[in-house]
Short mmCIF file of C-alpha atoms in Angstrom, two decimals:
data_model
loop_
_atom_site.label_atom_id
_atom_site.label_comp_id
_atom_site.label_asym_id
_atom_site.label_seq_id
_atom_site.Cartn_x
_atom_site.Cartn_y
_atom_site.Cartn_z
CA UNK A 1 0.00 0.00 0.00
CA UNK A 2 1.11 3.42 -0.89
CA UNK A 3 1.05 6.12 1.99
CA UNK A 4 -1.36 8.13 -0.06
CA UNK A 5 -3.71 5.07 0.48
CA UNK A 6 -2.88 4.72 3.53
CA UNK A 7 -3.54 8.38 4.50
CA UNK A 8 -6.91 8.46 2.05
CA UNK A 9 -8.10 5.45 4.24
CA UNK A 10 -7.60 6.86 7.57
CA UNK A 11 -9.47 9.78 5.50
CA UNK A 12 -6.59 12.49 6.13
CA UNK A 13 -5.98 15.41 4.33
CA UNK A 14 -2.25 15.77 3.43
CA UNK A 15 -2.37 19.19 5.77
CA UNK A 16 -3.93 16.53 8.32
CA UNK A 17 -1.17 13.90 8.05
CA UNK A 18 1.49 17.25 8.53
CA UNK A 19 0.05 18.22 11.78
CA UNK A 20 -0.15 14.70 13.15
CA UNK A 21 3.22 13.42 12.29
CA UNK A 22 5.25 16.45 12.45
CA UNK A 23 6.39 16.50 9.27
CA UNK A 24 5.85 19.16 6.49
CA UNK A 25 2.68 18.66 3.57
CA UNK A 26 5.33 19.92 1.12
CA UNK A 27 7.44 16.92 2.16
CA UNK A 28 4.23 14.62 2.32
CA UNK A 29 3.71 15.42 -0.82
CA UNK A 30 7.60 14.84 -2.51
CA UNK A 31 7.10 11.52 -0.95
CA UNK A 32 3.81 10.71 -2.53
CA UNK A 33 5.11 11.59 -5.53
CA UNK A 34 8.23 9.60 -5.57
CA UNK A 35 10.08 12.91 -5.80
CA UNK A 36 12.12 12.28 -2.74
CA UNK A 37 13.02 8.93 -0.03
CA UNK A 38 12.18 9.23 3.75
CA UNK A 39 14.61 8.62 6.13
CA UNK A 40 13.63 5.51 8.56
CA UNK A 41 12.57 8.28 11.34
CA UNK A 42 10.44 10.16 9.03
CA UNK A 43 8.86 6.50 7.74
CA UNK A 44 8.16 5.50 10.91
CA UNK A 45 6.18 8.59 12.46
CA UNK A 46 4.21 9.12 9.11
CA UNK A 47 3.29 4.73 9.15
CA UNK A 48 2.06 6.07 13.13
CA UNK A 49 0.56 8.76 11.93
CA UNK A 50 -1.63 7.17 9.33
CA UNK A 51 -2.42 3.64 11.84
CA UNK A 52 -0.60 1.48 9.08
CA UNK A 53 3.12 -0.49 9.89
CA UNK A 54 5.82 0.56 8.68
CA UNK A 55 6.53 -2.55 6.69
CA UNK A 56 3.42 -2.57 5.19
CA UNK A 57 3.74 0.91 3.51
CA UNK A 58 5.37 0.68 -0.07
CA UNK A 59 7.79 3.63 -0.21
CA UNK A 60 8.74 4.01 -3.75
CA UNK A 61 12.73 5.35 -4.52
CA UNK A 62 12.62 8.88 -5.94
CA UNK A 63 11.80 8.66 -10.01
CA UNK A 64 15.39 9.12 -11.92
CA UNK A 65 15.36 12.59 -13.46
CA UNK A 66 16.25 12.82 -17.04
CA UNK A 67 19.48 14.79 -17.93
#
């Protein structure tokens, strides 16, 4: 499961997940989009955040940007 899923299913906004888990919507979003990778800390308070485990939570690498 992606985290979007995970967040739409614990029906949170993306400005929702920010203010429970600390960590920026900006950020939320990078992630989402495969634009950046979370660090293990930032993985595990978002998986919290959203009721989901960690392991369970596909986190896709960032998307290889052409040159």
């Amino acid at each position: 499961m992606l985290l979007r899923d995970a967040r739409q299913r614990a029906c949170l906004s993306r400005e929702d997940l920010a203010r429970r888990s600390g960590v920026s919507s900006r950020q939320i979003y990078d992630i989402e989009h495969a634009r950046c990778s979370p660090r293990n800390a930032t993985r595990a308070v978002l998986a919290v955040a959203v009721g989901v485990p960690r392991d369970q939570i596909d986190w896709p690498a960032p998307a290889a940007r052409a040159a």
